[in-house]
mmCIF file with all atom_site columns, C-alpha atoms in Angstrom:
data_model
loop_
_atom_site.group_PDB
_atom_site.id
_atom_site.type_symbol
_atom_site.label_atom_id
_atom_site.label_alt_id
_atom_site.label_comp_id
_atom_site.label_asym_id
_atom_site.label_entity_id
_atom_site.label_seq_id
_atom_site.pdbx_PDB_ins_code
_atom_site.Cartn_x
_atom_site.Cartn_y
_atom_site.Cartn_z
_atom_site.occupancy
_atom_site.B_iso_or_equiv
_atom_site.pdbx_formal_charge
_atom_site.auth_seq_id
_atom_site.auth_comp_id
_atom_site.auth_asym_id
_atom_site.auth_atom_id
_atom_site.pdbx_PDB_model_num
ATOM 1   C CA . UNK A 1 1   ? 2.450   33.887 11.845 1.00 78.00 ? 1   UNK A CA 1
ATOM 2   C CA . UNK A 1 2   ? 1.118   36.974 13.451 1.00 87.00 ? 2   UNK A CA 1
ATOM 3   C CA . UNK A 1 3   ? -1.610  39.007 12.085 1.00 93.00 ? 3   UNK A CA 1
ATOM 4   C CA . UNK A 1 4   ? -2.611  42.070 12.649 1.00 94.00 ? 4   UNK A CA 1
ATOM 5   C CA . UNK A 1 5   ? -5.953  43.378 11.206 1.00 95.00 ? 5   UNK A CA 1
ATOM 6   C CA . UNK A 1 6   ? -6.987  47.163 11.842 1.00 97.00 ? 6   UNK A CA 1
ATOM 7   C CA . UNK A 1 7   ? -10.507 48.863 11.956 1.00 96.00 ? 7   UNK A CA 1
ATOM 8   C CA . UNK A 1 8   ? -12.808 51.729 12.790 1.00 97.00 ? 8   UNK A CA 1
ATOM 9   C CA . UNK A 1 9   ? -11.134 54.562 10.005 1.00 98.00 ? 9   UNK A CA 1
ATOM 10  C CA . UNK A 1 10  ? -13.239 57.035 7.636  1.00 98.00 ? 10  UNK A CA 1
ATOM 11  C CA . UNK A 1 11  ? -14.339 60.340 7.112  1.00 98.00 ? 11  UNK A CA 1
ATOM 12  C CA . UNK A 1 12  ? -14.844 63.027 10.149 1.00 98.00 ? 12  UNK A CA 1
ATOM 13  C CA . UNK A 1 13  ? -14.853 66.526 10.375 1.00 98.00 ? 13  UNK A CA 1
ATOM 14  C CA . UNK A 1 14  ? -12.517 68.668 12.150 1.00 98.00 ? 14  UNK A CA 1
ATOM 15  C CA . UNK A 1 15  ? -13.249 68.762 16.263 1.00 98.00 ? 15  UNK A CA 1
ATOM 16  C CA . UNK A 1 16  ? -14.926 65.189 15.754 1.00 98.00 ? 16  UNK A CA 1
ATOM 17  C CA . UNK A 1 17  ? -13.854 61.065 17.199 1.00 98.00 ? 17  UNK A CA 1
ATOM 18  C CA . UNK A 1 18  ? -12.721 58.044 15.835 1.00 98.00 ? 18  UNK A CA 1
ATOM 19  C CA . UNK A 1 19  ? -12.061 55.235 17.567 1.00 98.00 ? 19  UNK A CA 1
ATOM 20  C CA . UNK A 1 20  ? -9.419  52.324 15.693 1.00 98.00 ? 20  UNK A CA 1
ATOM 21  C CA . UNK A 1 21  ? -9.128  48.922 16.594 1.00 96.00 ? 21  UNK A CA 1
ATOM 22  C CA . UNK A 1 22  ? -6.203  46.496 15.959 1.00 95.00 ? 22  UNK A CA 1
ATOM 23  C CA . UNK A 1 23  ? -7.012  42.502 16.366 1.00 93.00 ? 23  UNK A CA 1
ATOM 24  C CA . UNK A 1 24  ? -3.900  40.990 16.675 1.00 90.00 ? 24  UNK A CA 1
ATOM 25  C CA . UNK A 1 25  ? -3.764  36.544 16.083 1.00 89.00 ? 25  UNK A CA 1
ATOM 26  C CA . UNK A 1 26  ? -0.918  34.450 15.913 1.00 84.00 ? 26  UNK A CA 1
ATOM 27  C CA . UNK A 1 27  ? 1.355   32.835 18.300 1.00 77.00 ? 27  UNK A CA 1
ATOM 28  C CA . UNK A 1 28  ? -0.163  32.798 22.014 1.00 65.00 ? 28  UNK A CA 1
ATOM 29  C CA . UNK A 1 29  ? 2.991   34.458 23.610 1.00 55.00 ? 29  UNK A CA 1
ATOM 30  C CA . UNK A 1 30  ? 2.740   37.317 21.443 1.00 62.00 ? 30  UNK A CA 1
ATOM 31  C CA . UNK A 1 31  ? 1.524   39.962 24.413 1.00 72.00 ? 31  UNK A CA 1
ATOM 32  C CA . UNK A 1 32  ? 4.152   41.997 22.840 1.00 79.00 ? 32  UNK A CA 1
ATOM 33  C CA . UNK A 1 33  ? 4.129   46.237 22.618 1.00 90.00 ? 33  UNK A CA 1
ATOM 34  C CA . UNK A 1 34  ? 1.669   47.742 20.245 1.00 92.00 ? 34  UNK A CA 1
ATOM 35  C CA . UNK A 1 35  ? 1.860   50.766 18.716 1.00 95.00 ? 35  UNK A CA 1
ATOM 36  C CA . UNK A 1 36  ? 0.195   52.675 16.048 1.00 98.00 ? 36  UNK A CA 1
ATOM 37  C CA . UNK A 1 37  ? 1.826   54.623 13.366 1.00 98.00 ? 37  UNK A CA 1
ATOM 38  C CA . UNK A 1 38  ? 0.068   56.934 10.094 1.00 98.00 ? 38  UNK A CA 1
ATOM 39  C CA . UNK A 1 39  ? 0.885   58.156 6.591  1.00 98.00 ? 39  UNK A CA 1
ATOM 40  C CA . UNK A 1 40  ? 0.502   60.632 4.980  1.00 97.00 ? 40  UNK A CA 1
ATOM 41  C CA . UNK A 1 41  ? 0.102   60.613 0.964  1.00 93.00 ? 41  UNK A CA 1
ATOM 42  C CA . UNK A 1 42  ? 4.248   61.627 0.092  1.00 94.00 ? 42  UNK A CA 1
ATOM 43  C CA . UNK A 1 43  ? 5.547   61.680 3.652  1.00 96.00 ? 43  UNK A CA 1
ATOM 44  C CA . UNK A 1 44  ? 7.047   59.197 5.868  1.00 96.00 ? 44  UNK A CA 1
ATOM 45  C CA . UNK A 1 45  ? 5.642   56.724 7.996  1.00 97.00 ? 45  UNK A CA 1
ATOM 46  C CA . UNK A 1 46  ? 5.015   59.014 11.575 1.00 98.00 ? 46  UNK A CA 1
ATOM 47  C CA . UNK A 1 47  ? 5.152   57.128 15.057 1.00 98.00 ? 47  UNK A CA 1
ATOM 48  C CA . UNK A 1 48  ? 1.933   57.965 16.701 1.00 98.00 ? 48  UNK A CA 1
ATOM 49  C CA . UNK A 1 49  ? 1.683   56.429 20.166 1.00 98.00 ? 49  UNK A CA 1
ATOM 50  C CA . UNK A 1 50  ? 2.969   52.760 21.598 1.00 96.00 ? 50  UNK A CA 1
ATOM 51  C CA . UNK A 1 51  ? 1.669   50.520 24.363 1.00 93.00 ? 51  UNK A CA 1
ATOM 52  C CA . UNK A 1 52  ? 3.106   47.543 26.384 1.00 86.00 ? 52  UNK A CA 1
ATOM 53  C CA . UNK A 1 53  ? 0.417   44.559 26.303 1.00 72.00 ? 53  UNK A CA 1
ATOM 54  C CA . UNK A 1 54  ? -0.739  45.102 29.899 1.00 71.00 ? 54  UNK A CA 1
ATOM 55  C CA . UNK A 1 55  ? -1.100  48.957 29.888 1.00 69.00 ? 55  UNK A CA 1
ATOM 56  C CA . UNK A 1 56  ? 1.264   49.748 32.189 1.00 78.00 ? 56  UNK A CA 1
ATOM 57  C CA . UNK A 1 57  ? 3.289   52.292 29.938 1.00 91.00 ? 57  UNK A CA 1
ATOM 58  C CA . UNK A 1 58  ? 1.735   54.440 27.247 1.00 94.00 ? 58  UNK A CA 1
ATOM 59  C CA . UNK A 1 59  ? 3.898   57.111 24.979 1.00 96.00 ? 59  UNK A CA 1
ATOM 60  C CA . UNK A 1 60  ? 2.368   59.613 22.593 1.00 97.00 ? 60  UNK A CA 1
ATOM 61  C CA . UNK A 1 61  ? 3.834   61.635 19.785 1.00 98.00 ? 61  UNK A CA 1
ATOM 62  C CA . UNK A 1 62  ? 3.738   65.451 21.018 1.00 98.00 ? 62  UNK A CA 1
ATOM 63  C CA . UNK A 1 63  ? 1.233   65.904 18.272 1.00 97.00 ? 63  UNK A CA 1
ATOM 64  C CA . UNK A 1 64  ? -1.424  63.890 19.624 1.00 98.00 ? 64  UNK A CA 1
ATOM 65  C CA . UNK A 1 65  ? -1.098  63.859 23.043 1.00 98.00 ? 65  UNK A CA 1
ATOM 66  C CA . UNK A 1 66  ? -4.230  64.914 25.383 1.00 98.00 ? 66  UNK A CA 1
ATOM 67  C CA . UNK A 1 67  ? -6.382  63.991 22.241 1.00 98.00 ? 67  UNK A CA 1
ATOM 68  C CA . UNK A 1 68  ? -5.449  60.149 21.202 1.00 98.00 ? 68  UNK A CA 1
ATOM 69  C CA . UNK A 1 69  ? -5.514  57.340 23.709 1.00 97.00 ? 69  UNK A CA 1
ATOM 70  C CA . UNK A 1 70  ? -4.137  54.012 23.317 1.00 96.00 ? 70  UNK A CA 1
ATOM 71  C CA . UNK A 1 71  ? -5.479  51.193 24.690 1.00 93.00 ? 71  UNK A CA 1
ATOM 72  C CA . UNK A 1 72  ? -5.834  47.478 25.741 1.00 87.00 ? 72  UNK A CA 1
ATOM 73  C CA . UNK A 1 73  ? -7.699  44.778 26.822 1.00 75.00 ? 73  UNK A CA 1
ATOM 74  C CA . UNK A 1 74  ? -8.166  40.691 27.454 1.00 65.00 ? 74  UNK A CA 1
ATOM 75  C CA . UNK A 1 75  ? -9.067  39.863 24.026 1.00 69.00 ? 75  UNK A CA 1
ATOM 76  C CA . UNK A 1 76  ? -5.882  40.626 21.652 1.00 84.00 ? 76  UNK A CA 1
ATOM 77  C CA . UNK A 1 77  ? -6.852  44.078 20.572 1.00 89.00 ? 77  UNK A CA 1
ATOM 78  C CA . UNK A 1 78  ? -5.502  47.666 21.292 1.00 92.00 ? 78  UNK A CA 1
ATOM 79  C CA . UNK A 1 79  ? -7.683  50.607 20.129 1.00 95.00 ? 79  UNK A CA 1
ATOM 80  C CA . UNK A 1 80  ? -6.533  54.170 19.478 1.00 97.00 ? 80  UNK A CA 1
ATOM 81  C CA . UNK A 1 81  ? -9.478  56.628 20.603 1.00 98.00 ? 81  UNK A CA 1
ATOM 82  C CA . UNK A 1 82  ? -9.041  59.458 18.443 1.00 98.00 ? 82  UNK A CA 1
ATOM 83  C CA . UNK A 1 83  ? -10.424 62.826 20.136 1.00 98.00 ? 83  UNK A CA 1
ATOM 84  C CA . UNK A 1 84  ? -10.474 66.832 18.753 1.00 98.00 ? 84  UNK A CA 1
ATOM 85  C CA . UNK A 1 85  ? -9.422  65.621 15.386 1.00 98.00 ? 85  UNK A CA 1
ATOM 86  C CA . UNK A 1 86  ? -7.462  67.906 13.120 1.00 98.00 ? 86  UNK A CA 1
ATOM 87  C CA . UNK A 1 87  ? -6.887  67.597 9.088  1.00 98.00 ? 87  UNK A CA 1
ATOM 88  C CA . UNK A 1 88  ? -3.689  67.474 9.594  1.00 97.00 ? 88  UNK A CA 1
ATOM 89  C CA . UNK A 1 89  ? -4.169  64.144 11.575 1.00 98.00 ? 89  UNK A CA 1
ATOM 90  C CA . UNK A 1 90  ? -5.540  62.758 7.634  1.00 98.00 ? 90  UNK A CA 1
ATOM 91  C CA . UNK A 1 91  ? -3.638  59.863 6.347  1.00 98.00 ? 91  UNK A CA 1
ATOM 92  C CA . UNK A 1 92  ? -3.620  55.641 7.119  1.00 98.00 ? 92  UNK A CA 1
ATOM 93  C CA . UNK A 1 93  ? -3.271  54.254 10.240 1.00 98.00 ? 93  UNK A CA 1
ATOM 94  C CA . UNK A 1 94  ? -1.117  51.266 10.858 1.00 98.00 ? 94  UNK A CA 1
ATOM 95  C CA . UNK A 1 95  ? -1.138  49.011 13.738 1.00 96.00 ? 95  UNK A CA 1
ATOM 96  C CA . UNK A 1 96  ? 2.284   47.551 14.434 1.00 96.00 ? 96  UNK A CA 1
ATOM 97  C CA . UNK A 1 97  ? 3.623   45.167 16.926 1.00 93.00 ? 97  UNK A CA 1
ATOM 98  C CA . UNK A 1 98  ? 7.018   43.932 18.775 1.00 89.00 ? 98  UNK A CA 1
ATOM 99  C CA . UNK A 1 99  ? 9.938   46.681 18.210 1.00 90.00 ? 99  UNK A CA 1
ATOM 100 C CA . UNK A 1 100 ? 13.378  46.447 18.457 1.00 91.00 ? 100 UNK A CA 1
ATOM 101 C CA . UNK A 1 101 ? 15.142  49.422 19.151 1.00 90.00 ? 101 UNK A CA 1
ATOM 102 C CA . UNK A 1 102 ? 13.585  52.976 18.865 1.00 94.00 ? 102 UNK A CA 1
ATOM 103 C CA . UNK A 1 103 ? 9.806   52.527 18.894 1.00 94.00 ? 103 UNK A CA 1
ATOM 104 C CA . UNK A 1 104 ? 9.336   55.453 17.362 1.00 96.00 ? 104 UNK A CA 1
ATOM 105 C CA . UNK A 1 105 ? 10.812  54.489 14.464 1.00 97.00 ? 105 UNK A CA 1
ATOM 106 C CA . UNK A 1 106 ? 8.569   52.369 12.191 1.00 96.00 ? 106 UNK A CA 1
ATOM 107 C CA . UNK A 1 107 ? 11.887  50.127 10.774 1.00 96.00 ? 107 UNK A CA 1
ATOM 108 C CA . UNK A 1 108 ? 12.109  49.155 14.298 1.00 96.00 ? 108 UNK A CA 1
ATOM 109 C CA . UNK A 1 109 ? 8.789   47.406 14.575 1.00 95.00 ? 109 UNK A CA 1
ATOM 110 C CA . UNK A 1 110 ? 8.664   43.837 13.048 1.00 92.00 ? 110 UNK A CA 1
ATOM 111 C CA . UNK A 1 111 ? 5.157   43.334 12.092 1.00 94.00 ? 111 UNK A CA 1
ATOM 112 C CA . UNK A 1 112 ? 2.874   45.554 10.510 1.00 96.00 ? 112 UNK A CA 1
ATOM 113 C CA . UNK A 1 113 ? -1.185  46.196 9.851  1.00 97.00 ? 113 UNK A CA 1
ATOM 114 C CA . UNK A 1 114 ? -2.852  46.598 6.448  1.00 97.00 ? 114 UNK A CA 1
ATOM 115 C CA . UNK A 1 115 ? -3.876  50.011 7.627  1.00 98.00 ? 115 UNK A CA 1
ATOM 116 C CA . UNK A 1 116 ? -7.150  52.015 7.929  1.00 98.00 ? 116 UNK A CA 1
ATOM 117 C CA . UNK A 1 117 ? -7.934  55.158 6.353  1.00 98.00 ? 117 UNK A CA 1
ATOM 118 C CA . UNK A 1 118 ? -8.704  57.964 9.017  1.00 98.00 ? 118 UNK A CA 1
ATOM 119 C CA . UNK A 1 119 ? -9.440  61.300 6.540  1.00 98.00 ? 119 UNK A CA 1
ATOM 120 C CA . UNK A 1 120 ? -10.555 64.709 8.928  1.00 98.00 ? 120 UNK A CA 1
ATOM 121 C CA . UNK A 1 121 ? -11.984 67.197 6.905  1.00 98.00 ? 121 UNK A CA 1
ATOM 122 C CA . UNK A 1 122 ? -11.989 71.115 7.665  1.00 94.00 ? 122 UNK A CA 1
#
């Protein structure tokens, strides 16, 4: 019943911003944590940062923190504001919601984005 639908990848250089987006629908009591997570092509999913609904706690991956900002506001949606992109931040970008557990472990996170492609060239 929930749905989550993200937005906002594509092709940057190195040094430039994206900015996702992640509508979530579904159930009206589902003000649940959000996180974001990316692949790479042959790697595992990677946990990239996590939010609780009313932005009162916000946890980064060491490898994006001070450039990536999660975010959210009053309309269902959390955006990840991608600054001083690297190549090495290139693969999809998934938008999950509700963990149990270890949020920075992607089995621990019960429903899941079609992903966006974010690809940083050098």
């Amino acid at each position: 019943q929930v749905q989550l639908v993200e937005s906002g990848g594509g092709l940057v250089q190195a040094g430039g911003s994206l900015r996702l987006s992640c509508a979530a629908s579904g159930p009206s009591f589902s003000n649940f944590p959000m996180g974001w997570f990316r692949q790479a092509p042959g790697k595992e999913r990677e946990f990239v940062c996590a939010i609780t609904w009313s932005g009162s706690s916000t946890f980064y991956a060491d490898s994006v923190k001070g450039r990536f900002t999660i975010s959210t506001d009053d309309a269902n949606t959390v955006s990840l504001q991608m600054n001083t992109l690297k190549p090495e931040d290139t693969a999809v970008y998934y938008c999950a919601a509700d963990p149990e557990g270890d949020y920075t472990d992607y089995v621990a996170w019960g429903y899941w984005g079609q992903g966006t492609q974010v690809t940083v060239s050098s």
